[in-house]
Amino acid sequence: MRCEQVRVELHSYVSGDVSPTLAESIKTHLGECQGCTREADAVRTIGAAVARGIKAWVDEGECPPGLAEQIQSIIHPDRPKLSRLAVWVTTSSLITAVAAGLFLLLLGTRPDLNDQMLGLPLVGALANRLNPPDFVQGKISLGSTDSLSQLSGTVRTFNRTFEQHGLTVTVHRVQLTPSHTQVQFSVQGLQNVKLLTTSLFEFILYGPDGPLLLHGFSGDIRSDKIMFKAYFDPIKSGFPRKFSMWVMPKVKNESLTWELGKDRRAPPVGPQASVVSWNHDGQTANVTVLWPVEYAYRVGGWKATDGLGNTYPVKEGLHATGSGAMIQQLLIEVPDHVVPVWLTASWVEYYERGPWEIPLSD
Amino acid sequence: MSPEERFFALYKPEQGRLYRTAWAILGNEADAGDALQEATIRAYRAFGQLNGGAAAFPQWIRRILVNTCTQILRKRMRVIPVERPEDLRDELTTADLELALDGDVWDAVRSLDERYRAVVVLRFLNDMQLDDIATALDIPLGTVKSRLHTALKLLRSKLQGEESTRRGAV
């Protein structure tokens, strides 16, 4: 057998999932080929690690409370069923997701934006509803499970929180390794989060000798909080003194308006967003809008009017983000005899707020 | 205890895991929510047919959920265009670097293209046999193998890349 043929079969082989004849051929090849032998070891290692990692992630999962209630309300005969619109959203979601995905494939990338977003998967957009920008002194509380237990000499677990401006930041774990310092923490209170970027957060870890360089972070957006892992420079001796976070909350709204069925591009102010498509099924207008990704995290406040003072409900459907743009589906409950329909979006500007500061050393 | 109460008593402890299983297979929370909703309704309707009692419930409902998810994937994959050539350098196929897999596996898995992610999740999370994955996704067994092969290479490069980036910081 040739190496490439063997390598495609290696996972099946190490899992004992090939025929005896094929197993014998692969075994013979491995006896003669060091490269494929190393590859078999690697396949075994990565397979075990992936299985372990995904299962652990699934085991710690929680169902979003809203979804759990919705499911129970559907099954419970005394509770209201899903609205027609909700059913429509559900059944149309796949079509839209595929359309959005295909559309994003066609878009060019923006290297300058890539630089702003750290390498781990982009998981959505930041929040646009925070408290007014008055600074309130935060309070540090040490949770009852705060043990500062030293697990292995390199890991400490915490339950230290800092709350202000309606946000609660909790540091859960700090891990020191020769290659990096990892901080696991959660943020509760951010609403409407879709995308996490470095332009929206600043994380600072103070080592014994001063701030450490942030190399990247990943975020897991859950129903009630965002779980972060941030990776900083390694520390050669000692322990970090303090973790600090800044965010950029909204301070003002801007807006732009399209006449549906007529205007494709937004007016030349603010984000250069476009209405990609719009169609009507008699009850609901299905509109797809394309935004530059730098606005993706702060667009909201959708309104539909008929120019006569009547407003119509707008629901946000699916969205998908690429490195250059976000595509957003909107569902407007407006009768098809209403023309024109004006669609208005607003976005928000941000400024720095913080810090949320949590001491880490005794 | 009514059938509904019995169902939810068994279902609720599993709900978080089921949600994440759907998320892992489908790649996003919105579709995961839809799939979980649909699978739960199916399971509730078929609850009377469950054999094996409470002990069999977790695996039973998980199978229903995975079936629901793979149905969604099959519909999706029909309109996804041709396979793209892989941009993998030869050196990434070697096993020279020792993996440091202390976490971030899910981050790496979910960054995979859907075709690869689905195969990885069905194989390593749900422990499905490759020919069962082929049937579930309605693709040839050879395609499952080649996707798994590519996916494992990508995962290694992602996880090794992450590790080497961190090493580079020393």
mmCIF file of N, CA, C and O in Angstrom, chain A residues 4 7 9 11-12 15 17 38-39 42 46-47 49 55 57-64 68 70-72 74-76 82 90 93-94 98 120-121 123 178-180 215 218-222 229 231 318, chain B residues 4 11-12 15-17 19-21 23 29-30 33-34 36-37 40-41 44 72 79 81 93 95-96 101 104-107 110-111 123-125 127 129-130 145 148-149 152 155-156 159 162 166 169-170:
data_model
loop_
_atom_site.group_PDB
_atom_site.id
_atom_site.type_symbol
_atom_site.label_atom_id
_atom_site.label_comp_id
_atom_site.label_asym_id
_atom_site.label_seq_id
_atom_site.Cartn_x
_atom_site.Cartn_y
_atom_site.Cartn_z
ATOM 1 N N GLU A 4 -0.239 7.324 1.350
ATOM 2 C CA GLU A 4 -1.471 8.112 1.399
ATOM 3 C C GLU A 4 -2.692 7.213 1.600
ATOM 4 O O GLU A 4 -3.636 7.568 2.308
ATOM 5 N N ARG A 7 -2.699 6.243 5.262
ATOM 6 C CA ARG A 7 -3.025 7.313 6.210
ATOM 7 C C ARG A 7 -4.516 7.587 6.293
ATOM 8 O O ARG A 7 -5.030 7.919 7.356
ATOM 9 N N GLU A 9 -6.695 5.394 6.144
ATOM 10 C CA GLU A 9 -7.287 4.281 6.895
ATOM 11 C C GLU A 9 -6.796 4.216 8.342
ATOM 12 O O GLU A 9 -7.246 3.367 9.106
ATOM 13 N N HIS A 11 -7.112 5.971 11.096
ATOM 14 C CA HIS A 11 -8.040 6.090 12.231
ATOM 15 C C HIS A 11 -8.839 4.800 12.396
ATOM 16 O O HIS A 11 -9.000 4.291 13.506
ATOM 17 N N SER A 12 -9.318 4.269 11.275
ATOM 18 C CA SER A 12 -10.069 3.007 11.353
ATOM 19 C C SER A 12 -9.169 1.893 11.890
ATOM 20 O O SER A 12 -9.590 1.065 12.695
ATOM 21 N N SER A 15 -8.566 2.122 15.546
ATOM 22 C CA SER A 15 -9.811 1.843 16.264
ATOM 23 C C SER A 15 -10.221 0.377 16.132
ATOM 24 O O SER A 15 -11.274 -0.022 16.632
ATOM 25 N N ASP A 17 -11.155 -1.083 13.388
ATOM 26 C CA ASP A 17 -12.379 -1.035 12.596
ATOM 27 C C ASP A 17 -12.097 -1.288 11.120
ATOM 28 O O ASP A 17 -12.731 -0.695 10.258
ATOM 29 N N ARG A 38 4.709 6.984 12.900
ATOM 30 C CA ARG A 38 4.540 8.197 13.711
ATOM 31 C C ARG A 38 3.138 8.765 13.520
ATOM 32 O O ARG A 38 2.495 9.228 14.446
ATOM 33 N N GLU A 39 2.676 8.703 12.280
ATOM 34 C CA GLU A 39 1.343 9.226 11.974
ATOM 35 C C GLU A 39 0.267 8.434 12.718
ATOM 36 O O GLU A 39 -0.693 9.006 13.238
ATOM 37 N N ALA A 42 0.185 9.562 16.201
ATOM 38 C CA ALA A 42 -0.432 10.879 16.313
ATOM 39 C C ALA A 42 -1.951 10.789 16.174
ATOM 40 O O ALA A 42 -2.696 11.461 16.882
ATOM 41 N N ILE A 46 -4.393 12.212 18.986
ATOM 42 C CA ILE A 46 -5.327 13.309 18.728
ATOM 43 C C ILE A 46 -6.765 12.817 18.875
ATOM 44 O O ILE A 46 -7.629 13.520 19.391
ATOM 45 N N GLY A 47 -7.029 11.580 18.427
ATOM 46 C CA GLY A 47 -8.390 11.036 18.556
ATOM 47 C C GLY A 47 -8.814 10.955 20.009
ATOM 48 O O GLY A 47 -9.926 11.359 20.369
ATOM 49 N N ALA A 49 -7.604 12.637 22.511
ATOM 50 C CA ALA A 49 -7.716 13.982 23.098
ATOM 51 C C ALA A 49 -8.995 14.672 22.651
ATOM 52 O O ALA A 49 -9.659 15.344 23.438
ATOM 53 N N LYS A 55 -16.247 15.567 24.893
ATOM 54 C CA LYS A 55 -17.163 14.991 25.890
ATOM 55 C C LYS A 55 -17.184 15.844 27.163
ATOM 56 O O LYS A 55 -18.238 16.051 27.763
ATOM 57 N N TRP A 57 -16.629 19.017 27.331
ATOM 58 C CA TRP A 57 -17.352 20.259 27.024
ATOM 59 C C TRP A 57 -18.864 20.012 27.035
ATOM 60 O O TRP A 57 -19.637 20.826 27.542
ATOM 61 N N VAL A 58 -19.282 18.893 26.483
ATOM 62 C CA VAL A 58 -20.717 18.576 26.461
ATOM 63 C C VAL A 58 -21.232 18.323 27.877
ATOM 64 O O VAL A 58 -22.318 18.779 28.248
ATOM 65 N N ASP A 59 -20.437 17.640 28.673
ATOM 66 C CA ASP A 59 -20.893 17.292 30.023
ATOM 67 C C ASP A 59 -21.120 18.504 30.900
ATOM 68 O O ASP A 59 -21.912 18.456 31.833
ATOM 69 N N GLU A 60 -20.421 19.585 30.618
ATOM 70 C CA GLU A 60 -20.602 20.756 31.472
ATOM 71 C C GLU A 60 -21.655 21.721 30.916
ATOM 72 O O GLU A 60 -21.795 22.839 31.367
ATOM 73 N N GLY A 61 -22.411 21.248 29.930
ATOM 74 C CA GLY A 61 -23.369 22.121 29.254
ATOM 75 C C GLY A 61 -24.625 22.391 30.051
ATOM 76 O O GLY A 61 -25.044 21.583 30.868
ATOM 77 N N GLU A 62 -25.202 23.548 29.793
ATOM 78 C CA GLU A 62 -26.489 23.900 30.380
ATOM 79 C C GLU A 62 -27.392 24.369 29.253
ATOM 80 O O GLU A 62 -26.950 25.040 28.334
ATOM 81 N N CYS A 63 -28.650 24.017 29.346
ATOM 82 C CA CYS A 63 -29.608 24.476 28.347
ATOM 83 C C CYS A 63 -30.009 25.909 28.693
ATOM 84 O O CYS A 63 -30.290 26.205 29.850
ATOM 85 N N PRO A 64 -30.038 26.814 27.713
ATOM 86 C CA PRO A 64 -30.486 28.172 28.023
ATOM 87 C C PRO A 64 -31.886 28.140 28.638
ATOM 88 O O PRO A 64 -32.771 27.435 28.125
ATOM 89 N N ALA A 68 -35.367 26.072 27.454
ATOM 90 C CA ALA A 68 -35.972 25.033 28.289
ATOM 91 C C ALA A 68 -37.447 25.342 28.549
ATOM 92 O O ALA A 68 -38.309 24.455 28.464
ATOM 93 N N GLN A 70 -39.375 27.212 26.687
ATOM 94 C CA GLN A 70 -40.116 27.109 25.419
ATOM 95 C C GLN A 70 -40.467 25.654 25.125
ATOM 96 O O GLN A 70 -41.577 25.338 24.727
ATOM 97 N N ILE A 71 -39.501 24.763 25.345
ATOM 98 C CA ILE A 71 -39.737 23.344 25.085
ATOM 99 C C ILE A 71 -40.829 22.819 26.002
ATOM 100 O O ILE A 71 -41.750 22.120 25.572
ATOM 101 N N GLN A 72 -40.744 23.199 27.264
ATOM 102 C CA GLN A 72 -41.757 22.708 28.197
ATOM 103 C C GLN A 72 -43.132 23.259 27.830
ATOM 104 O O GLN A 72 -44.136 22.566 27.930
ATOM 105 N N ILE A 74 -44.252 23.922 24.929
ATOM 106 C CA ILE A 74 -44.797 23.249 23.739
ATOM 107 C C ILE A 74 -45.404 21.907 24.139
ATOM 108 O O ILE A 74 -46.472 21.523 23.663
ATOM 109 N N ILE A 75 -44.716 21.216 25.016
ATOM 110 C CA ILE A 75 -45.185 19.885 25.390
ATOM 111 C C ILE A 75 -46.352 19.968 26.363
ATOM 112 O O ILE A 75 -47.288 19.180 26.293
ATOM 113 N N HIS A 76 -46.304 20.955 27.241
ATOM 114 C CA HIS A 76 -47.370 21.079 28.228
ATOM 115 C C HIS A 76 -48.642 21.559 27.544
ATOM 116 O O HIS A 76 -48.657 22.623 26.944
ATOM 117 N N LEU A 82 -46.091 27.691 20.173
ATOM 118 C CA LEU A 82 -45.254 28.652 19.471
ATOM 119 C C LEU A 82 -46.111 29.510 18.551
ATOM 120 O O LEU A 82 -47.058 29.025 17.949
ATOM 121 N N THR A 90 -38.369 29.063 12.724
ATOM 122 C CA THR A 90 -37.701 27.779 12.898
ATOM 123 C C THR A 90 -37.555 27.052 11.572
ATOM 124 O O THR A 90 -36.492 26.577 11.218
ATOM 125 N N SER A 93 -35.113 28.635 9.125
ATOM 126 C CA SER A 93 -33.772 28.959 9.599
ATOM 127 C C SER A 93 -32.693 28.276 8.777
ATOM 128 O O SER A 93 -31.652 28.857 8.504
ATOM 129 N N LEU A 94 -32.954 27.045 8.368
ATOM 130 C CA LEU A 94 -31.930 26.323 7.626
ATOM 131 C C LEU A 94 -31.654 26.989 6.292
ATOM 132 O O LEU A 94 -30.510 27.175 5.899
ATOM 133 N N VAL A 98 -28.034 28.597 5.290
ATOM 134 C CA VAL A 98 -27.277 28.184 4.107
ATOM 135 C C VAL A 98 -27.027 29.382 3.208
ATOM 136 O O VAL A 98 -25.920 29.619 2.736
ATOM 137 N N LEU A 120 -8.772 32.867 17.697
ATOM 138 C CA LEU A 120 -9.727 31.824 18.023
ATOM 139 C C LEU A 120 -11.071 32.147 17.393
ATOM 140 O O LEU A 120 -11.322 33.275 17.014
ATOM 141 N N PRO A 121 -11.946 31.175 17.287
ATOM 142 C CA PRO A 121 -13.150 31.356 16.486
ATOM 143 C C PRO A 121 -13.972 32.576 16.918
ATOM 144 O O PRO A 121 -14.143 32.819 18.090
ATOM 145 N N VAL A 123 -17.120 34.270 17.717
ATOM 146 C CA VAL A 123 -18.347 33.646 18.176
ATOM 147 C C VAL A 123 -19.499 34.619 18.266
ATOM 148 O O VAL A 123 -20.522 34.333 18.830
ATOM 149 N N PRO A 178 4.975 26.882 31.599
ATOM 150 C CA PRO A 178 6.202 27.503 31.067
ATOM 151 C C PRO A 178 5.940 28.343 29.822
ATOM 152 O O PRO A 178 6.700 29.245 29.504
ATOM 153 N N SER A 179 4.851 28.052 29.101
ATOM 154 C CA SER A 179 4.632 28.755 27.840
ATOM 155 C C SER A 179 3.619 29.889 27.936
ATOM 156 O O SER A 179 3.597 30.777 27.088
ATOM 157 N N HIS A 180 2.749 29.873 28.918
ATOM 158 C CA HIS A 180 1.741 30.921 28.992
ATOM 159 C C HIS A 180 1.097 30.954 30.377
ATOM 160 O O HIS A 180 1.263 30.029 31.171
ATOM 161 N N HIS A 215 -1.920 37.367 24.639
ATOM 162 C CA HIS A 215 -1.668 36.720 23.349
ATOM 163 C C HIS A 215 -2.946 36.328 22.625
ATOM 164 O O HIS A 215 -2.939 36.123 21.416
ATOM 165 N N SER A 218 -10.345 33.202 24.050
ATOM 166 C CA SER A 218 -11.512 32.575 23.435
ATOM 167 C C SER A 218 -12.687 32.833 24.348
ATOM 168 O O SER A 218 -12.531 33.043 25.553
ATOM 169 N N GLY A 219 -13.872 32.848 23.789
ATOM 170 C CA GLY A 219 -15.069 33.104 24.581
ATOM 171 C C GLY A 219 -16.169 32.138 24.209
ATOM 172 O O GLY A 219 -16.309 31.767 23.056
ATOM 173 N N ASP A 220 -16.917 31.721 25.195
ATOM 174 C CA ASP A 220 -18.034 30.803 24.983
ATOM 175 C C ASP A 220 -19.287 31.522 25.472
ATOM 176 O O ASP A 220 -19.471 31.716 26.672
ATOM 177 N N ILE A 221 -20.117 31.947 24.536
ATOM 178 C CA ILE A 221 -21.284 32.737 24.907
ATOM 179 C C ILE A 221 -22.400 31.802 25.348
ATOM 180 O O ILE A 221 -22.883 30.989 24.568
ATOM 181 N N ARG A 222 -22.779 31.903 26.583
ATOM 182 C CA ARG A 222 -23.873 31.085 27.107
ATOM 183 C C ARG A 222 -25.074 31.979 27.373
ATOM 184 O O ARG A 222 -25.008 33.185 27.194
ATOM 185 N N LYS A 229 -11.401 32.414 28.235
ATOM 186 C CA LYS A 229 -10.054 31.974 28.573
ATOM 187 C C LYS A 229 -9.119 32.971 27.906
ATOM 188 O O LYS A 229 -9.204 33.172 26.687
ATOM 189 N N TYR A 231 -5.065 34.203 27.379
ATOM 190 C CA TYR A 231 -3.697 33.675 27.459
ATOM 191 C C TYR A 231 -2.697 34.836 27.471
ATOM 192 O O TYR A 231 -2.700 35.672 26.558
ATOM 193 N N LEU A 318 -31.674 34.860 11.865
ATOM 194 C CA LEU A 318 -30.299 34.364 11.981
ATOM 195 C C LEU A 318 -29.296 35.422 11.558
ATOM 196 O O LEU A 318 -29.610 36.330 10.811
ATOM 197 N N GLU B 4 -46.091 12.961 31.558
ATOM 198 C CA GLU B 4 -45.328 14.182 31.307
ATOM 199 C C GLU B 4 -44.302 14.418 32.421
ATOM 200 O O GLU B 4 -43.145 14.771 32.156
ATOM 201 N N TYR B 11 -35.783 13.719 31.553
ATOM 202 C CA TYR B 11 -35.254 14.578 30.490
ATOM 203 C C TYR B 11 -34.392 15.715 31.029
ATOM 204 O O TYR B 11 -33.331 16.019 30.486
ATOM 205 N N LYS B 12 -34.838 16.342 32.095
ATOM 206 C CA LYS B 12 -34.166 17.570 32.543
ATOM 207 C C LYS B 12 -32.691 17.366 32.895
ATOM 208 O O LYS B 12 -31.861 18.208 32.534
ATOM 209 N N GLN B 15 -30.794 17.574 29.659
ATOM 210 C CA GLN B 15 -31.071 18.642 28.702
ATOM 211 C C GLN B 15 -29.816 19.445 28.326
ATOM 212 O O GLN B 15 -29.613 19.779 27.161
ATOM 213 N N GLY B 16 -28.993 19.759 29.314
ATOM 214 C CA GLY B 16 -27.781 20.523 29.031
ATOM 215 C C GLY B 16 -26.846 19.777 28.100
ATOM 216 O O GLY B 16 -26.302 20.342 27.144
ATOM 217 N N ARG B 17 -26.664 18.495 28.369
ATOM 218 C CA ARG B 17 -25.784 17.689 27.512
ATOM 219 C C ARG B 17 -26.371 17.554 26.111
ATOM 220 O O ARG B 17 -25.653 17.603 25.112
ATOM 221 N N TYR B 19 -28.316 19.672 24.614
ATOM 222 C CA TYR B 19 -28.177 20.960 23.935
ATOM 223 C C TYR B 19 -26.767 21.108 23.359
ATOM 224 O O TYR B 19 -26.581 21.486 22.201
ATOM 225 N N ARG B 20 -25.797 20.777 24.169
ATOM 226 C CA ARG B 20 -24.416 20.920 23.691
ATOM 227 C C ARG B 20 -24.086 19.893 22.597
ATOM 228 O O ARG B 20 -23.300 20.166 21.703
ATOM 229 N N THR B 21 -24.680 18.724 22.704
ATOM 230 C CA THR B 21 -24.465 17.733 21.646
ATOM 231 C C THR B 21 -24.975 18.278 20.312
ATOM 232 O O THR B 21 -24.294 18.191 19.278
ATOM 233 N N TRP B 23 -25.397 21.401 19.551
ATOM 234 C CA TRP B 23 -24.532 22.538 19.198
ATOM 235 C C TRP B 23 -23.254 22.025 18.541
ATOM 236 O O TRP B 23 -22.793 22.547 17.521
ATOM 237 N N GLU B 29 -25.686 27.795 18.049
ATOM 238 C CA GLU B 29 -26.674 27.642 19.105
ATOM 239 C C GLU B 29 -28.110 27.749 18.591
ATOM 240 O O GLU B 29 -29.009 27.114 19.134
ATOM 241 N N ALA B 30 -28.308 28.558 17.560
ATOM 242 C CA ALA B 30 -29.675 28.725 17.062
ATOM 243 C C ALA B 30 -30.211 27.400 16.506
ATOM 244 O O ALA B 30 -31.317 26.963 16.846
ATOM 245 N N GLY B 33 -30.808 24.866 19.247
ATOM 246 C CA GLY B 33 -32.088 25.062 19.933
ATOM 247 C C GLY B 33 -33.240 24.459 19.147
ATOM 248 O O GLY B 33 -34.108 23.769 19.695
ATOM 249 N N ASP B 34 -33.235 24.701 17.843
ATOM 250 C CA ASP B 34 -34.295 24.127 16.994
ATOM 251 C C ASP B 34 -34.266 22.598 17.040
ATOM 252 O O ASP B 34 -35.301 21.942 17.146
ATOM 253 N N LEU B 36 -32.962 20.624 19.326
ATOM 254 C CA LEU B 36 -33.341 20.089 20.638
ATOM 255 C C LEU B 36 -34.856 20.139 20.816
ATOM 256 O O LEU B 36 -35.460 19.191 21.326
ATOM 257 N N GLN B 37 -35.437 21.217 20.372
ATOM 258 C CA GLN B 37 -36.895 21.346 20.476
ATOM 259 C C GLN B 37 -37.582 20.228 19.686
ATOM 260 O O GLN B 37 -38.473 19.547 20.193
ATOM 261 N N THR B 40 -36.959 16.784 21.257
ATOM 262 C CA THR B 40 -37.707 16.596 22.505
ATOM 263 C C THR B 40 -39.165 16.261 22.218
ATOM 264 O O THR B 40 -39.760 15.386 22.863
ATOM 265 N N ILE B 41 -39.727 16.962 21.256
ATOM 266 C CA ILE B 41 -41.125 16.665 20.900
ATOM 267 C C ILE B 41 -41.244 15.229 20.375
ATOM 268 O O ILE B 41 -42.141 14.481 20.757
ATOM 269 N N TYR B 44 -40.901 12.866 23.291
ATOM 270 C CA TYR B 44 -42.081 12.887 24.165
ATOM 271 C C TYR B 44 -43.213 12.067 23.533
ATOM 272 O O TYR B 44 -43.887 11.297 24.208
ATOM 273 N N ILE B 72 -30.920 17.380 9.741
ATOM 274 C CA ILE B 72 -30.684 18.792 9.420
ATOM 275 C C ILE B 72 -29.400 18.937 8.604
ATOM 276 O O ILE B 72 -29.354 19.658 7.609
ATOM 277 N N VAL B 79 -26.829 21.435 -0.305
ATOM 278 C CA VAL B 79 -26.631 22.679 -1.052
ATOM 279 C C VAL B 79 -25.259 23.285 -0.828
ATOM 280 O O VAL B 79 -24.972 24.353 -1.305
ATOM 281 N N PRO B 81 -21.532 23.605 -1.753
ATOM 282 C CA PRO B 81 -20.863 23.266 -3.007
ATOM 283 C C PRO B 81 -19.717 22.282 -2.823
ATOM 284 O O PRO B 81 -19.477 21.765 -1.743
ATOM 285 N N THR B 93 1.527 17.050 8.402
ATOM 286 C CA THR B 93 1.104 15.661 8.474
ATOM 287 C C THR B 93 2.077 14.835 9.306
ATOM 288 O O THR B 93 1.834 13.687 9.584
ATOM 289 N N ALA B 95 4.206 13.880 12.728
ATOM 290 C CA ALA B 95 3.844 13.862 14.143
ATOM 291 C C ALA B 95 5.018 14.308 15.000
ATOM 292 O O ALA B 95 5.208 13.846 16.106
ATOM 293 N N ASP B 96 5.810 15.226 14.468
ATOM 294 C CA ASP B 96 7.026 15.602 15.178
ATOM 295 C C ASP B 96 6.751 16.360 16.466
ATOM 296 O O ASP B 96 7.453 16.217 17.450
ATOM 297 N N LEU B 101 -2.488 18.938 24.776
ATOM 298 C CA LEU B 101 -3.936 19.059 24.633
ATOM 299 C C LEU B 101 -4.585 19.160 25.998
ATOM 300 O O LEU B 101 -5.244 18.259 26.453
ATOM 301 N N ASP B 104 -9.177 23.598 25.135
ATOM 302 C CA ASP B 104 -9.365 24.290 23.863
ATOM 303 C C ASP B 104 -9.717 23.356 22.717
ATOM 304 O O ASP B 104 -9.683 23.759 21.566
ATOM 305 N N VAL B 105 -10.026 22.115 23.036
ATOM 306 C CA VAL B 105 -10.370 21.175 21.972
ATOM 307 C C VAL B 105 -11.637 21.632 21.269
ATOM 308 O O VAL B 105 -11.723 21.626 20.040
ATOM 309 N N TRP B 106 -12.603 22.062 22.054
ATOM 310 C CA TRP B 106 -13.856 22.491 21.441
ATOM 311 C C TRP B 106 -13.633 23.718 20.567
ATOM 312 O O TRP B 106 -14.202 23.828 19.485
ATOM 313 N N ASP B 107 -12.807 24.629 20.999
ATOM 314 C CA ASP B 107 -12.510 25.797 20.169
ATOM 315 C C ASP B 107 -11.957 25.355 18.821
ATOM 316 O O ASP B 107 -12.303 25.918 17.781
ATOM 317 N N ARG B 110 -14.839 23.467 16.741
ATOM 318 C CA ARG B 110 -15.909 24.271 16.168
ATOM 319 C C ARG B 110 -15.404 25.225 15.102
ATOM 320 O O ARG B 110 -16.200 25.804 14.375
ATOM 321 N N SER B 111 -14.093 25.397 15.023
ATOM 322 C CA SER B 111 -13.578 26.243 13.958
ATOM 323 C C SER B 111 -13.430 25.479 12.645
ATOM 324 O O SER B 111 -13.143 26.065 11.611
ATOM 325 N N ARG B 123 -18.145 11.011 15.341
ATOM 326 C CA ARG B 123 -17.221 9.920 15.654
ATOM 327 C C ARG B 123 -16.754 9.978 17.114
ATOM 328 O O ARG B 123 -16.812 8.976 17.826
ATOM 329 N N PHE B 124 -16.300 11.137 17.543
ATOM 330 C CA PHE B 124 -15.620 11.198 18.834
ATOM 331 C C PHE B 124 -16.537 11.566 19.998
ATOM 332 O O PHE B 124 -16.232 11.240 21.131
ATOM 333 N N LEU B 125 -17.623 12.257 19.704
ATOM 334 C CA LEU B 125 -18.565 12.533 20.795
ATOM 335 C C LEU B 125 -19.592 11.417 20.891
ATOM 336 O O LEU B 125 -19.888 10.930 21.981
ATOM 337 N N ASP B 127 -19.421 8.461 19.318
ATOM 338 C CA ASP B 127 -18.826 7.133 19.150
ATOM 339 C C ASP B 127 -19.510 6.329 18.042
ATOM 340 O O ASP B 127 -19.666 5.110 18.149
ATOM 341 N N GLN B 129 -19.889 4.465 14.481
ATOM 342 C CA GLN B 129 -19.026 3.791 13.523
ATOM 343 C C GLN B 129 -19.009 4.586 12.221
ATOM 344 O O GLN B 129 -19.977 5.276 11.882
ATOM 345 N N LEU B 130 -17.919 4.453 11.480
ATOM 346 C CA LEU B 130 -17.791 5.265 10.276
ATOM 347 C C LEU B 130 -18.876 4.946 9.249
ATOM 348 O O LEU B 130 -19.374 5.845 8.568
ATOM 349 N N LYS B 145 -14.075 8.716 5.615
ATOM 350 C CA LYS B 145 -12.689 8.465 6.006
ATOM 351 C C LYS B 145 -11.781 9.620 5.611
ATOM 352 O O LYS B 145 -10.916 10.038 6.376
ATOM 353 N N LEU B 148 -12.452 12.588 7.829
ATOM 354 C CA LEU B 148 -11.909 12.385 9.175
ATOM 355 C C LEU B 148 -10.388 12.550 9.156
ATOM 356 O O LEU B 148 -9.801 13.170 10.047
ATOM 357 N N HIS B 149 -9.782 12.009 8.136
ATOM 358 C CA HIS B 149 -8.328 12.127 7.978
ATOM 359 C C HIS B 149 -7.931 13.594 7.903
ATOM 360 O O HIS B 149 -7.030 14.062 8.627
ATOM 361 N N LEU B 152 -8.594 15.452 11.277
ATOM 362 C CA LEU B 152 -7.595 15.190 12.316
ATOM 363 C C LEU B 152 -6.301 15.956 12.027
ATOM 364 O O LEU B 152 -5.644 16.460 12.936
ATOM 365 N N LEU B 155 -7.074 19.513 13.001
ATOM 366 C CA LEU B 155 -7.120 19.674 14.452
ATOM 367 C C LEU B 155 -5.710 19.665 15.036
ATOM 368 O O LEU B 155 -5.392 20.441 15.936
ATOM 369 N N ARG B 156 -4.894 18.789 14.514
ATOM 370 C CA ARG B 156 -3.514 18.746 15.011
ATOM 371 C C ARG B 156 -2.806 20.050 14.720
ATOM 372 O O ARG B 156 -2.106 20.601 15.564
ATOM 373 N N LEU B 159 -4.262 22.744 17.088
ATOM 374 C CA LEU B 159 -3.857 22.603 18.486
ATOM 375 C C LEU B 159 -2.348 22.748 18.635
ATOM 376 O O LEU B 159 -1.859 23.353 19.574
ATOM 377 N N GLU B 162 -1.540 26.432 18.179
ATOM 378 C CA GLU B 162 -1.835 27.191 19.384
ATOM 379 C C GLU B 162 -0.734 26.997 20.413
ATOM 380 O O GLU B 162 -0.264 27.924 21.043
ATOM 381 N N ARG B 166 2.033 29.690 21.870
ATOM 382 C CA ARG B 166 2.285 29.955 23.286
ATOM 383 C C ARG B 166 3.759 29.741 23.626
ATOM 384 O O ARG B 166 4.333 30.473 24.384
ATOM 385 N N ALA B 169 5.919 32.517 22.943
ATOM 386 C CA ALA B 169 5.839 33.664 23.842
ATOM 387 C C ALA B 169 6.855 33.595 24.963
ATOM 388 O O ALA B 169 7.040 34.547 25.694
ATOM 389 N N VAL B 170 7.474 32.440 25.128
ATOM 390 C CA VAL B 170 8.395 32.274 26.259
ATOM 391 C C VAL B 170 9.616 33.156 26.067
ATOM 392 O O VAL B 170 10.132 33.254 24.974
#
